Coordinates of C-alpha atoms in Angstrom, one line a residue:
M1 CA 25.2 -1.0 3.5
Y2 CA 26.1 -1.2 -0.2
E3 CA 29.3 -1.5 -2.1
N4 CA 31.0 1.2 -4.1
S5 CA 30.9 0.1 -7.8
K6 CA 34.6 1.1 -8.3
D7 CA 36.5 -0.7 -5.6
L8 CA 33.7 -2.7 -3.8
T9 CA 34.2 -0.8 -0.6
P10 CA 31.3 -1.0 1.8
I11 CA 29.6 2.4 2.2
A12 CA 26.9 3.2 4.7
G13 CA 23.6 4.1 3.0
F14 CA 21.6 4.7 6.1
Y15 CA 22.6 5.2 9.7
G16 CA 19.7 4.7 12.1
T17 CA 17.0 2.5 13.2
F18 CA 14.7 0.6 10.8
A19 CA 11.4 -0.9 11.8
Y20 CA 8.9 -3.0 10.0
I21 CA 5.4 -3.6 11.3
T22 CA 2.5 -5.7 10.0
L23 CA -0.9 -4.1 10.5
D24 CA -4.2 -6.1 11.0
W25 CA -5.8 -4.3 8.0
K26 CA -4.7 -3.4 4.5
I27 CA -4.9 0.1 3.1
K28 CA -5.9 0.7 -0.5
D29 CA -3.2 3.3 -1.4
R30 CA 0.4 3.7 -0.5
I31 CA 1.1 6.6 1.9
D32 CA 4.6 8.1 2.2
L33 CA 5.5 10.4 5.1
K34 CA 8.9 11.9 4.3
F35 CA 11.0 14.4 6.3
D36 CA 10.7 17.7 4.5
T37 CA 13.8 18.3 2.4
G38 CA 12.5 21.4 0.6
E39 CA 11.8 19.5 -2.6
D40 CA 8.3 19.6 -4.0
E41 CA 8.2 16.2 -5.7
C42 CA 8.1 12.7 -4.1
K43 CA 10.9 10.5 -5.4
Y44 CA 9.6 7.5 -3.6
A45 CA 6.3 6.9 -5.4
D46 CA 4.1 8.3 -8.1
N47 CA 1.9 10.0 -5.5
T48 CA 1.0 13.6 -5.1
K49 CA 1.8 15.8 -2.2
I50 CA -1.0 16.2 0.4
L51 CA -1.4 19.3 2.4
T52 CA -2.8 19.1 6.0
D53 CA -4.3 21.7 8.2
S54 CA -1.2 21.7 10.5
V55 CA 1.4 24.4 9.6
E56 CA 3.9 22.8 12.0
F57 CA 3.5 19.4 10.4
E58 CA 3.9 20.9 6.9
K59 CA 7.2 22.5 8.0
K60 CA 8.6 19.1 9.2
F61 CA 7.1 16.6 6.8
D62 CA 5.8 15.9 3.3
L63 CA 2.8 13.6 3.0
Y64 CA 2.2 11.8 -0.3
C65 CA -0.7 9.6 -1.5
K66 CA -2.7 9.2 -4.7
D67 CA -6.0 9.7 -2.9
R68 CA -6.0 13.0 -0.9
N69 CA -9.2 12.2 1.0
F70 CA -8.0 8.8 2.0
A71 CA -4.7 10.2 3.3
L72 CA -6.5 12.8 5.3
C73 CA -8.8 10.1 6.8
I74 CA -5.7 8.3 8.1
F75 CA -3.6 11.4 9.0
T76 CA -6.1 13.1 11.2
I77 CA -5.2 15.8 13.7
D78 CA -4.7 13.3 16.6
L79 CA -2.2 11.2 14.5
I80 CA -0.4 14.4 13.4
E81 CA -0.2 15.6 17.0
E82 CA 1.3 12.2 18.0
I83 CA 3.9 12.5 15.3
L84 CA 4.8 16.1 16.2
Y85 CA 5.0 15.2 19.9
F86 CA 7.4 12.3 19.2
L87 CA 9.6 14.6 17.0
K88 CA 9.7 17.2 19.8
E89 CA 10.4 14.8 22.6
S90 CA 13.0 12.6 20.8
E91 CA 14.6 15.1 18.4
I92 CA 14.9 12.1 16.0
D93 CA 13.9 12.7 12.4
F94 CA 12.0 9.8 10.8
E95 CA 10.2 8.7 7.7
M96 CA 7.3 6.3 7.4
T97 CA 5.8 4.4 4.5
I98 CA 2.5 2.5 4.7
T99 CA 1.7 0.1 1.9
G100 CA -0.8 -2.8 2.0
N101 CA -0.7 -4.0 5.6
E102 CA 2.9 -3.0 6.3
I103 CA 4.5 0.1 7.9
Y104 CA 8.2 0.8 7.3
F105 CA 9.9 3.3 9.6
R106 CA 13.4 4.9 9.2
F107 CA 14.6 6.7 12.3
F108 CA 17.6 8.8 11.7
S109 CA 19.0 8.0 15.1
R110 CA 22.6 7.6 14.1
E111 CA 24.5 4.6 15.4
I112 CA 22.6 4.0 18.6
L113 CA 23.5 0.4 19.0
R114 CA 27.2 1.1 18.8
T115 CA 26.8 3.9 21.4
L116 CA 25.1 1.4 23.7
N117 CA 27.9 -1.2 23.2
K118 CA 30.5 1.4 24.2
Y119 CA 28.5 3.1 27.0
P120 CA 25.8 0.6 28.2
S121 CA 24.7 3.0 30.9
D122 CA 24.1 5.9 28.5
K123 CA 20.6 7.0 29.8
I124 CA 20.0 9.4 26.9
T125 CA 20.5 6.7 24.3
L126 CA 18.4 4.3 26.2
Y127 CA 15.6 6.9 26.5
Q128 CA 15.8 7.5 22.8
Y129 CA 15.2 3.8 22.2
Y130 CA 12.4 3.8 24.6
L131 CA 10.8 6.8 22.8
I132 CA 11.2 5.0 19.4
L133 CA 9.6 1.8 20.6
K134 CA 6.8 3.6 22.4
F135 CA 6.1 5.7 19.3
I136 CA 6.0 2.6 17.0
K137 CA 3.5 0.9 19.4
E138 CA 1.2 3.9 19.7
I139 CA 1.2 4.7 15.9
T140 CA 0.6 1.1 15.0
I141 CA -2.4 1.0 17.4
K142 CA -3.8 4.2 16.0
L143 CA -3.3 3.2 12.4
N144 CA -5.0 -0.2 12.9
N145 CA -8.0 1.6 14.5
K146 CA -8.2 4.2 11.7
I147 CA -7.9 1.6 8.9
K148 CA -10.5 -0.6 10.6
E149 CA -12.9 2.3 10.7
L150 CA -12.5 2.9 7.0
E151 CA -13.4 -0.7 6.1

């Protein structure tokens, strides 16, 4: 949330689920995985766009990093397949930034918590939360292993 500069009214800047994870290992360059908006330039970092071998991945995401080879060592086909599987299964768009030993996730899952407060037995919403948590766990394990291999 942030405030409107004219009348100090709270305005929602992001609806969804935010997650922060600490990795066991540090990476040398920042990597940004952004949902493809159709723009060619990254507004989040001074990084360059990296193209992968996956056409489906390229349609959904933009990957940015200063070092192309490093990014492709991290974003191998198994990680890309994991990401695409999550996207297909959950139908929740997301973005991810890896910097140092931290991962930041933004899941555009709308207001899931408010939905659960109103309808606590909503199985679809509970399943979406399960998928998000499972995905975070699996991606974190894979990233830790990949970064460790690169050390």
